[in-house]
Amino acid sequence: MENLKQKTEPATGASVQMTYLDALMQAQFEEMERDERVFLMGEDISVYGGDKLVERFGKNRVWNMPISEGSFTGLGIGAAINGSRPIVDLSIASFVYLASDQIINQAAKLRYMTGGQIDIPIVFRCCMFSVGSKAAQHADRPYPFFMNVPGLKIISPTSPADIKGLMKSAVRDGNPVLVFEDTRLWPLKGDVPTDPDFLVPIGKADIKREGTDVTLIAIAGAIRPTMEAVNALSAEGISVEVIDPRTLKPLDHQTFKKSVAKTGRLLIVENAHQVCNVGSEISAVMAEEAFDLLKKPILRVCAPDIHVPFSPALEKDFFPSKNDIIAAVRRLL
Amino acid sequence: MTTEVIMPSSGMGIEEATVVKWLKNVGDQVNEGEVIAEVETAKATVEVEAPASGTLASIVADEGATVEVNAVIGMIEE
């Protein structure tokens, strides 16, 4: 199956304001309109926001699945091999573990194993429900596991326009793509282009805010406390450059390096556990390729190497907060 | 007795909501079960019902305020 060519320029036409969740639904809706090979399968998908999709496309293209992630993920991969372009909604990112053999051993490897004879155009949606006492077995942010697998692309958009544009790029990509959406971002509103061919390219970071003193790379839901921290610091005259990678695999190291060349200081903020997370990878690459640009050691602010607590009192202090981020920026100055 | 009006929980993944409109003013009489406010989440607009009958004694979360679910948004004096 062909890889559809992607438009790389942002759309210049009309846009409307909507939430992150609505932009995500619109992306799926438009891609299903555009290409009849696209269909949706997963748990609860005709319940949570999926009802409009069922109304428009019928139950032949919106499949409710049993609680059996390994089997329905395998079914989706088989459909992709045979010419469909499924969007598999795994509903909670912690459930992806159950489907990981299918994703890693089949979806990520079959093109390689067959010498390029098989394409697997499939999208896996993994929603990260990290707060609100979801507790250890439902609150994981498991994208670092999958970054360690060759053959997968991974996106983690943080704005309504980016989730729409990147989700559409994922559907059109032609390779297995994992979408890690942080549910803390669902209510955020922003301008979203109405052009049905508006795409955000996979692999390109976005500079959310320009700055000169410190480079701050914020991953997924960490963008919210990051922007609060950076606004507070800006009132004191501290200028932080905020970069949202948007894609976690491949990472846009060029954009990171360009910013570090300007600031000489690097902080990475994310909600994944600290051992072998995205910050670890970015730190390693910057140490290898941009060491001479750094004026201070690289810092990371992330979740500790313990499980997410159920207790609201403990959970409140678990993920990076505005104050943690402000303190880390001060350490770098 | 004072009863707290709580931001209702409206499903998995909805951790916050924004007060769109208070349908009652401070000092108004309210009846238990009566819709007194409308709030908006990422998924839907939800009605908030008075948890008790009495007088709306205070509004804690004004129109436009975004608060976490289960937060106190107002008080009813019985």
Short mmCIF file of N, CA, C and O in Angstrom, two decimals, chain A residues 78-174:
data_model
loop_
_atom_site.label_atom_id
_atom_site.label_comp_id
_atom_site.label_asym_id
_atom_site.label_seq_id
_atom_site.Cartn_x
_atom_site.Cartn_y
_atom_site.Cartn_z
N GLY A 78 -4.24 -7.93 11.30
CA GLY A 78 -4.59 -8.77 10.16
C GLY A 78 -5.37 -8.00 9.11
O GLY A 78 -5.13 -8.13 7.90
N ALA A 79 -6.31 -7.15 9.59
CA ALA A 79 -7.10 -6.32 8.66
C ALA A 79 -6.19 -5.34 7.91
O ALA A 79 -6.36 -5.12 6.70
N ALA A 80 -5.20 -4.79 8.62
CA ALA A 80 -4.27 -3.84 7.99
C ALA A 80 -3.42 -4.54 6.92
O ALA A 80 -3.20 -4.00 5.84
N ILE A 81 -2.98 -5.74 7.21
CA ILE A 81 -2.19 -6.51 6.25
C ILE A 81 -3.00 -6.73 4.97
O ILE A 81 -2.48 -6.72 3.86
N ASN A 82 -4.33 -6.90 5.16
CA ASN A 82 -5.19 -7.21 4.02
C ASN A 82 -5.82 -5.98 3.37
O ASN A 82 -6.79 -6.11 2.63
N GLY A 83 -5.29 -4.80 3.66
CA GLY A 83 -5.73 -3.63 2.91
C GLY A 83 -6.62 -2.64 3.62
O GLY A 83 -6.95 -1.59 3.06
N SER A 84 -7.04 -2.93 4.86
CA SER A 84 -7.81 -1.94 5.61
C SER A 84 -6.85 -0.99 6.32
O SER A 84 -5.64 -1.22 6.37
N ARG A 85 -7.40 0.07 6.88
CA ARG A 85 -6.57 1.02 7.64
C ARG A 85 -7.25 1.25 8.99
O ARG A 85 -7.88 2.29 9.22
N PRO A 86 -7.10 0.30 9.91
CA PRO A 86 -7.83 0.38 11.18
C PRO A 86 -7.25 1.40 12.16
O PRO A 86 -6.05 1.64 12.18
N ILE A 87 -8.16 1.97 12.96
CA ILE A 87 -7.77 2.73 14.15
C ILE A 87 -8.21 1.86 15.33
O ILE A 87 -9.40 1.62 15.50
N VAL A 88 -7.25 1.37 16.09
CA VAL A 88 -7.56 0.49 17.21
C VAL A 88 -7.49 1.31 18.49
O VAL A 88 -6.43 1.81 18.85
N ASP A 89 -8.62 1.45 19.16
CA ASP A 89 -8.68 2.25 20.38
C ASP A 89 -8.52 1.31 21.57
O ASP A 89 -9.41 0.53 21.89
N LEU A 90 -7.36 1.39 22.22
CA LEU A 90 -7.09 0.50 23.36
C LEU A 90 -7.60 1.08 24.67
O LEU A 90 -7.36 0.55 25.74
N SER A 91 -8.29 2.19 24.57
CA SER A 91 -9.02 2.89 25.63
C SER A 91 -8.17 3.36 26.81
O SER A 91 -8.22 4.51 27.15
N ILE A 92 -7.39 2.53 27.44
CA ILE A 92 -6.56 3.01 28.56
C ILE A 92 -5.13 2.54 28.29
O ILE A 92 -4.89 1.37 28.01
N ALA A 93 -4.19 3.47 28.37
CA ALA A 93 -2.81 3.16 27.99
C ALA A 93 -2.26 1.96 28.76
O ALA A 93 -1.45 1.20 28.23
N SER A 94 -2.70 1.77 30.00
CA SER A 94 -2.21 0.62 30.78
C SER A 94 -2.64 -0.72 30.15
O SER A 94 -2.03 -1.75 30.43
N PHE A 95 -3.69 -0.70 29.34
CA PHE A 95 -4.16 -1.95 28.70
C PHE A 95 -3.29 -2.35 27.51
O PHE A 95 -3.43 -3.45 26.98
N VAL A 96 -2.42 -1.43 27.08
CA VAL A 96 -1.58 -1.72 25.91
C VAL A 96 -0.62 -2.87 26.21
O VAL A 96 -0.19 -3.58 25.31
N TYR A 97 -0.32 -3.07 27.50
CA TYR A 97 0.57 -4.19 27.85
C TYR A 97 0.00 -5.50 27.33
O TYR A 97 0.72 -6.36 26.86
N LEU A 98 -1.33 -5.65 27.44
CA LEU A 98 -1.96 -6.90 27.01
C LEU A 98 -1.83 -7.11 25.51
O LEU A 98 -1.82 -8.23 25.03
N ALA A 99 -1.75 -6.01 24.77
CA ALA A 99 -1.68 -6.10 23.31
C ALA A 99 -0.23 -5.98 22.82
O ALA A 99 0.01 -5.96 21.62
N SER A 100 0.72 -5.93 23.75
CA SER A 100 2.09 -5.56 23.35
C SER A 100 2.75 -6.63 22.47
O SER A 100 3.56 -6.30 21.61
N ASP A 101 2.43 -7.89 22.65
CA ASP A 101 3.04 -8.89 21.76
C ASP A 101 2.60 -8.67 20.32
O ASP A 101 3.40 -8.71 19.39
N GLN A 102 1.30 -8.39 20.14
CA GLN A 102 0.80 -8.13 18.79
C GLN A 102 1.44 -6.88 18.20
O GLN A 102 1.80 -6.84 17.03
N ILE A 103 1.55 -5.83 19.03
CA ILE A 103 2.09 -4.56 18.52
C ILE A 103 3.59 -4.70 18.23
O ILE A 103 4.08 -4.29 17.17
N ILE A 104 4.33 -5.31 19.15
CA ILE A 104 5.80 -5.36 19.01
C ILE A 104 6.22 -6.49 18.06
O ILE A 104 6.98 -6.27 17.11
N ASN A 105 5.74 -7.71 18.32
CA ASN A 105 6.23 -8.84 17.53
C ASN A 105 5.59 -8.95 16.15
O ASN A 105 6.17 -9.55 15.25
N GLN A 106 4.39 -8.41 16.00
CA GLN A 106 3.73 -8.51 14.69
C GLN A 106 3.75 -7.15 13.96
O GLN A 106 4.44 -6.99 12.97
N ALA A 107 3.02 -6.16 14.48
CA ALA A 107 2.87 -4.89 13.73
C ALA A 107 4.23 -4.26 13.45
O ALA A 107 4.49 -3.81 12.32
N ALA A 108 5.10 -4.21 14.45
CA ALA A 108 6.38 -3.50 14.26
C ALA A 108 7.36 -4.27 13.40
O ALA A 108 8.27 -3.69 12.82
N LYS A 109 7.22 -5.61 13.32
CA LYS A 109 8.27 -6.43 12.71
C LYS A 109 7.94 -7.04 11.36
O LYS A 109 8.84 -7.50 10.66
N LEU A 110 6.65 -7.12 11.00
CA LEU A 110 6.30 -7.93 9.82
C LEU A 110 6.84 -7.35 8.51
O LEU A 110 7.19 -8.10 7.60
N ARG A 111 6.93 -6.04 8.42
CA ARG A 111 7.52 -5.47 7.20
C ARG A 111 8.98 -5.93 7.07
O ARG A 111 9.42 -6.38 6.01
N TYR A 112 9.69 -5.84 8.20
CA TYR A 112 11.10 -6.26 8.22
C TYR A 112 11.24 -7.76 7.94
O TYR A 112 12.05 -8.18 7.11
N MET A 113 10.38 -8.56 8.63
CA MET A 113 10.50 -10.02 8.52
C MET A 113 10.19 -10.52 7.10
O MET A 113 10.63 -11.59 6.71
N THR A 114 9.37 -9.74 6.37
CA THR A 114 8.98 -10.21 5.03
C THR A 114 9.77 -9.49 3.93
O THR A 114 9.38 -9.54 2.76
N GLY A 115 10.84 -8.83 4.31
CA GLY A 115 11.63 -8.12 3.31
C GLY A 115 10.84 -7.03 2.61
O GLY A 115 11.00 -6.80 1.42
N GLY A 116 9.96 -6.37 3.36
CA GLY A 116 9.21 -5.24 2.80
C GLY A 116 7.98 -5.62 2.01
O GLY A 116 7.38 -4.78 1.34
N GLN A 117 7.57 -6.88 2.06
CA GLN A 117 6.40 -7.30 1.28
C GLN A 117 5.07 -6.91 1.93
O GLN A 117 4.04 -6.88 1.27
N ILE A 118 5.11 -6.65 3.24
CA ILE A 118 3.86 -6.34 3.96
C ILE A 118 3.91 -4.93 4.54
O ILE A 118 4.89 -4.56 5.18
N ASP A 119 2.85 -4.16 4.28
CA ASP A 119 2.68 -2.87 4.95
C ASP A 119 1.61 -3.02 6.02
O ASP A 119 0.64 -3.75 5.82
N ILE A 120 1.78 -2.30 7.13
CA ILE A 120 0.79 -2.37 8.21
C ILE A 120 0.33 -0.96 8.56
O ILE A 120 0.82 -0.34 9.49
N PRO A 121 -0.65 -0.45 7.79
CA PRO A 121 -1.14 0.91 8.08
C PRO A 121 -2.18 0.87 9.20
O PRO A 121 -3.35 0.65 8.97
N ILE A 122 -1.73 1.06 10.43
CA ILE A 122 -2.63 0.91 11.58
C ILE A 122 -2.28 1.96 12.64
O ILE A 122 -1.12 2.34 12.78
N VAL A 123 -3.31 2.42 13.33
CA VAL A 123 -3.12 3.42 14.40
C VAL A 123 -3.64 2.82 15.69
O VAL A 123 -4.73 2.25 15.73
N PHE A 124 -2.85 2.93 16.76
CA PHE A 124 -3.26 2.48 18.08
C PHE A 124 -3.47 3.69 18.97
O PHE A 124 -2.53 4.46 19.18
N ARG A 125 -4.70 3.87 19.46
CA ARG A 125 -4.95 4.98 20.40
C ARG A 125 -4.78 4.51 21.83
O ARG A 125 -5.40 3.53 22.25
N CYS A 126 -3.95 5.22 22.58
CA CYS A 126 -3.66 4.85 23.96
C CYS A 126 -3.88 6.09 24.83
O CYS A 126 -3.08 7.03 24.79
N CYS A 127 -5.00 6.14 25.58
CA CYS A 127 -5.31 7.32 26.40
C CYS A 127 -4.66 7.17 27.77
O CYS A 127 -4.85 6.17 28.44
N MET A 128 -3.93 8.21 28.16
CA MET A 128 -3.26 8.17 29.46
C MET A 128 -4.14 8.86 30.50
O MET A 128 -4.26 10.07 30.52
N PHE A 129 -4.78 8.04 31.35
CA PHE A 129 -5.60 8.55 32.46
C PHE A 129 -4.72 8.54 33.71
O PHE A 129 -4.76 7.60 34.49
N SER A 130 -3.90 9.56 33.91
CA SER A 130 -2.91 9.42 34.97
C SER A 130 -3.36 9.92 36.34
O SER A 130 -2.86 9.47 37.34
N VAL A 131 -4.33 10.85 36.36
CA VAL A 131 -4.74 11.40 37.67
C VAL A 131 -6.20 11.08 37.96
O VAL A 131 -6.88 10.44 37.18
N GLY A 132 -6.67 11.51 39.15
CA GLY A 132 -8.06 11.25 39.54
C GLY A 132 -8.20 9.88 40.19
O GLY A 132 -9.22 9.22 40.04
N SER A 133 -7.16 9.44 40.91
CA SER A 133 -7.19 8.16 41.64
C SER A 133 -7.50 6.97 40.74
O SER A 133 -8.30 6.11 41.09
N LYS A 134 -6.88 6.92 39.58
CA LYS A 134 -7.04 5.75 38.72
C LYS A 134 -6.20 4.59 39.28
O LYS A 134 -6.40 3.45 38.91
N ALA A 135 -5.22 4.93 40.09
CA ALA A 135 -4.36 3.95 40.78
C ALA A 135 -3.40 3.24 39.82
O ALA A 135 -3.49 3.37 38.61
N ALA A 136 -2.48 2.48 40.42
CA ALA A 136 -1.30 1.98 39.71
C ALA A 136 -1.62 1.20 38.43
O ALA A 136 -0.90 1.32 37.44
N GLN A 137 -2.68 0.40 38.43
CA GLN A 137 -2.91 -0.47 37.26
C GLN A 137 -3.64 0.22 36.11
O GLN A 137 -3.82 -0.39 35.05
N HIS A 138 -4.07 1.47 36.30
CA HIS A 138 -4.77 2.18 35.22
C HIS A 138 -4.14 3.53 34.89
O HIS A 138 -4.68 4.26 34.09
N ALA A 139 -3.03 3.88 35.53
CA ALA A 139 -2.53 5.25 35.43
C ALA A 139 -1.18 5.36 34.72
O ALA A 139 -0.52 6.38 34.81
N ASP A 140 -0.77 4.32 34.01
CA ASP A 140 0.57 4.36 33.43
C ASP A 140 0.66 5.25 32.19
O ASP A 140 -0.32 5.52 31.52
N ARG A 141 1.89 5.67 31.93
CA ARG A 141 2.25 6.44 30.74
C ARG A 141 3.31 5.63 30.01
O ARG A 141 4.50 5.95 30.08
N PRO A 142 2.94 4.54 29.33
CA PRO A 142 3.94 3.54 28.91
C PRO A 142 4.64 3.81 27.59
O PRO A 142 5.22 2.90 27.01
N TYR A 143 4.65 5.07 27.11
CA TYR A 143 5.30 5.32 25.82
C TYR A 143 6.80 4.99 25.80
O TYR A 143 7.30 4.58 24.76
N PRO A 144 7.53 5.11 26.95
CA PRO A 144 8.96 4.78 26.85
C PRO A 144 9.22 3.31 26.43
O PRO A 144 10.17 3.04 25.70
N PHE A 145 8.35 2.38 26.86
CA PHE A 145 8.52 0.97 26.47
C PHE A 145 8.55 0.85 24.95
O PHE A 145 9.37 0.15 24.38
N PHE A 146 7.59 1.52 24.31
CA PHE A 146 7.40 1.35 22.87
C PHE A 146 8.43 2.14 22.06
O PHE A 146 8.71 1.81 20.92
N MET A 147 9.02 3.17 22.68
CA MET A 147 10.10 3.91 22.00
C MET A 147 11.31 2.99 21.79
O MET A 147 12.14 3.24 20.92
N ASN A 148 11.40 1.95 22.61
CA ASN A 148 12.54 1.04 22.52
C ASN A 148 12.37 -0.01 21.42
O ASN A 148 13.22 -0.87 21.24
N VAL A 149 11.25 0.09 20.68
CA VAL A 149 10.96 -0.90 19.63
C VAL A 149 11.16 -0.26 18.25
O VAL A 149 10.49 0.72 17.92
N PRO A 150 12.07 -0.80 17.44
CA PRO A 150 12.19 -0.29 16.06
C PRO A 150 10.90 -0.57 15.30
O PRO A 150 10.17 -1.51 15.61
N GLY A 151 10.59 0.28 14.33
CA GLY A 151 9.44 0.00 13.46
C GLY A 151 8.13 0.60 13.92
O GLY A 151 7.10 0.39 13.28
N LEU A 152 8.14 1.32 15.05
CA LEU A 152 6.92 1.99 15.50
C LEU A 152 7.13 3.49 15.46
O LEU A 152 8.23 3.98 15.74
N LYS A 153 6.08 4.22 15.13
CA LYS A 153 6.10 5.67 15.29
C LYS A 153 5.20 6.00 16.48
O LYS A 153 4.21 5.31 16.71
N ILE A 154 5.56 7.06 17.22
CA ILE A 154 4.81 7.40 18.43
C ILE A 154 4.56 8.90 18.47
O ILE A 154 5.51 9.68 18.36
N ILE A 155 3.29 9.28 18.61
CA ILE A 155 2.98 10.71 18.70
C ILE A 155 2.31 11.01 20.04
O ILE A 155 1.66 10.15 20.64
N SER A 156 2.48 12.25 20.51
CA SER A 156 1.91 12.68 21.80
C SER A 156 1.51 14.16 21.70
O SER A 156 2.07 15.00 22.40
N PRO A 157 0.53 14.49 20.84
CA PRO A 157 0.17 15.90 20.63
C PRO A 157 -0.44 16.53 21.88
O PRO A 157 -1.07 15.84 22.67
N THR A 158 -0.25 17.85 22.03
CA THR A 158 -0.76 18.51 23.23
C THR A 158 -1.78 19.62 22.93
O THR A 158 -2.36 20.16 23.86
N SER A 159 -1.97 20.00 21.67
CA SER A 159 -2.96 21.06 21.39
C SER A 159 -4.05 20.49 20.48
O SER A 159 -3.83 19.49 19.78
N PRO A 160 -5.24 21.13 20.46
CA PRO A 160 -6.31 20.64 19.58
C PRO A 160 -5.88 20.57 18.11
O PRO A 160 -6.14 19.57 17.43
N ALA A 161 -5.17 21.60 17.61
CA ALA A 161 -4.75 21.57 16.21
C ALA A 161 -3.76 20.44 15.96
O ALA A 161 -3.82 19.74 14.94
N ASP A 162 -2.86 20.23 16.92
CA ASP A 162 -1.85 19.17 16.74
C ASP A 162 -2.45 17.77 16.79
O ASP A 162 -2.05 16.89 16.04
N ILE A 163 -3.44 17.55 17.69
CA ILE A 163 -4.02 16.20 17.73
C ILE A 163 -4.75 15.93 16.43
O ILE A 163 -4.70 14.83 15.88
N LYS A 164 -5.42 16.96 15.89
CA LYS A 164 -6.13 16.73 14.62
C LYS A 164 -5.12 16.45 13.51
O LYS A 164 -5.23 15.45 12.80
N GLY A 165 -4.14 17.33 13.37
CA GLY A 165 -3.20 17.19 12.26
C GLY A 165 -2.31 15.96 12.35
O GLY A 165 -1.99 15.34 11.34
N LEU A 166 -1.92 15.59 13.57
CA LEU A 166 -1.06 14.42 13.73
C LEU A 166 -1.84 13.11 13.65
O LEU A 166 -1.36 12.11 13.12
N MET A 167 -3.07 13.12 14.16
CA MET A 167 -3.91 11.92 14.07
C MET A 167 -4.18 11.60 12.59
O MET A 167 -4.11 10.45 12.16
N LYS A 168 -4.44 12.64 11.80
CA LYS A 168 -4.69 12.43 10.37
C LYS A 168 -3.42 11.95 9.67
O LYS A 168 -3.48 11.06 8.81
N SER A 169 -2.27 12.50 10.05
CA SER A 169 -1.01 12.01 9.48
C SER A 169 -0.78 10.55 9.85
O SER A 169 -0.28 9.77 9.04
N ALA A 170 -1.16 10.18 11.09
CA ALA A 170 -0.98 8.80 11.54
C ALA A 170 -1.82 7.85 10.69
O ALA A 170 -1.35 6.79 10.27
N VAL A 171 -3.08 8.24 10.44
CA VAL A 171 -3.97 7.37 9.65
C VAL A 171 -3.43 7.21 8.23
O VAL A 171 -3.50 6.15 7.63
N ARG A 172 -2.84 8.29 7.69
CA ARG A 172 -2.36 8.24 6.30
C ARG A 172 -0.95 7.69 6.18
O ARG A 172 -0.45 7.51 5.07
N ASP A 173 -0.27 7.44 7.30
CA ASP A 173 1.17 7.16 7.28
C ASP A 173 1.53 5.85 6.56
O ASP A 173 2.50 5.80 5.83
N GLY A 174 0.78 4.79 6.83
CA GLY A 174 1.12 3.52 6.20
C GLY A 174 1.96 2.61 7.09
O GLY A 174 2.30 1.50 6.70
#
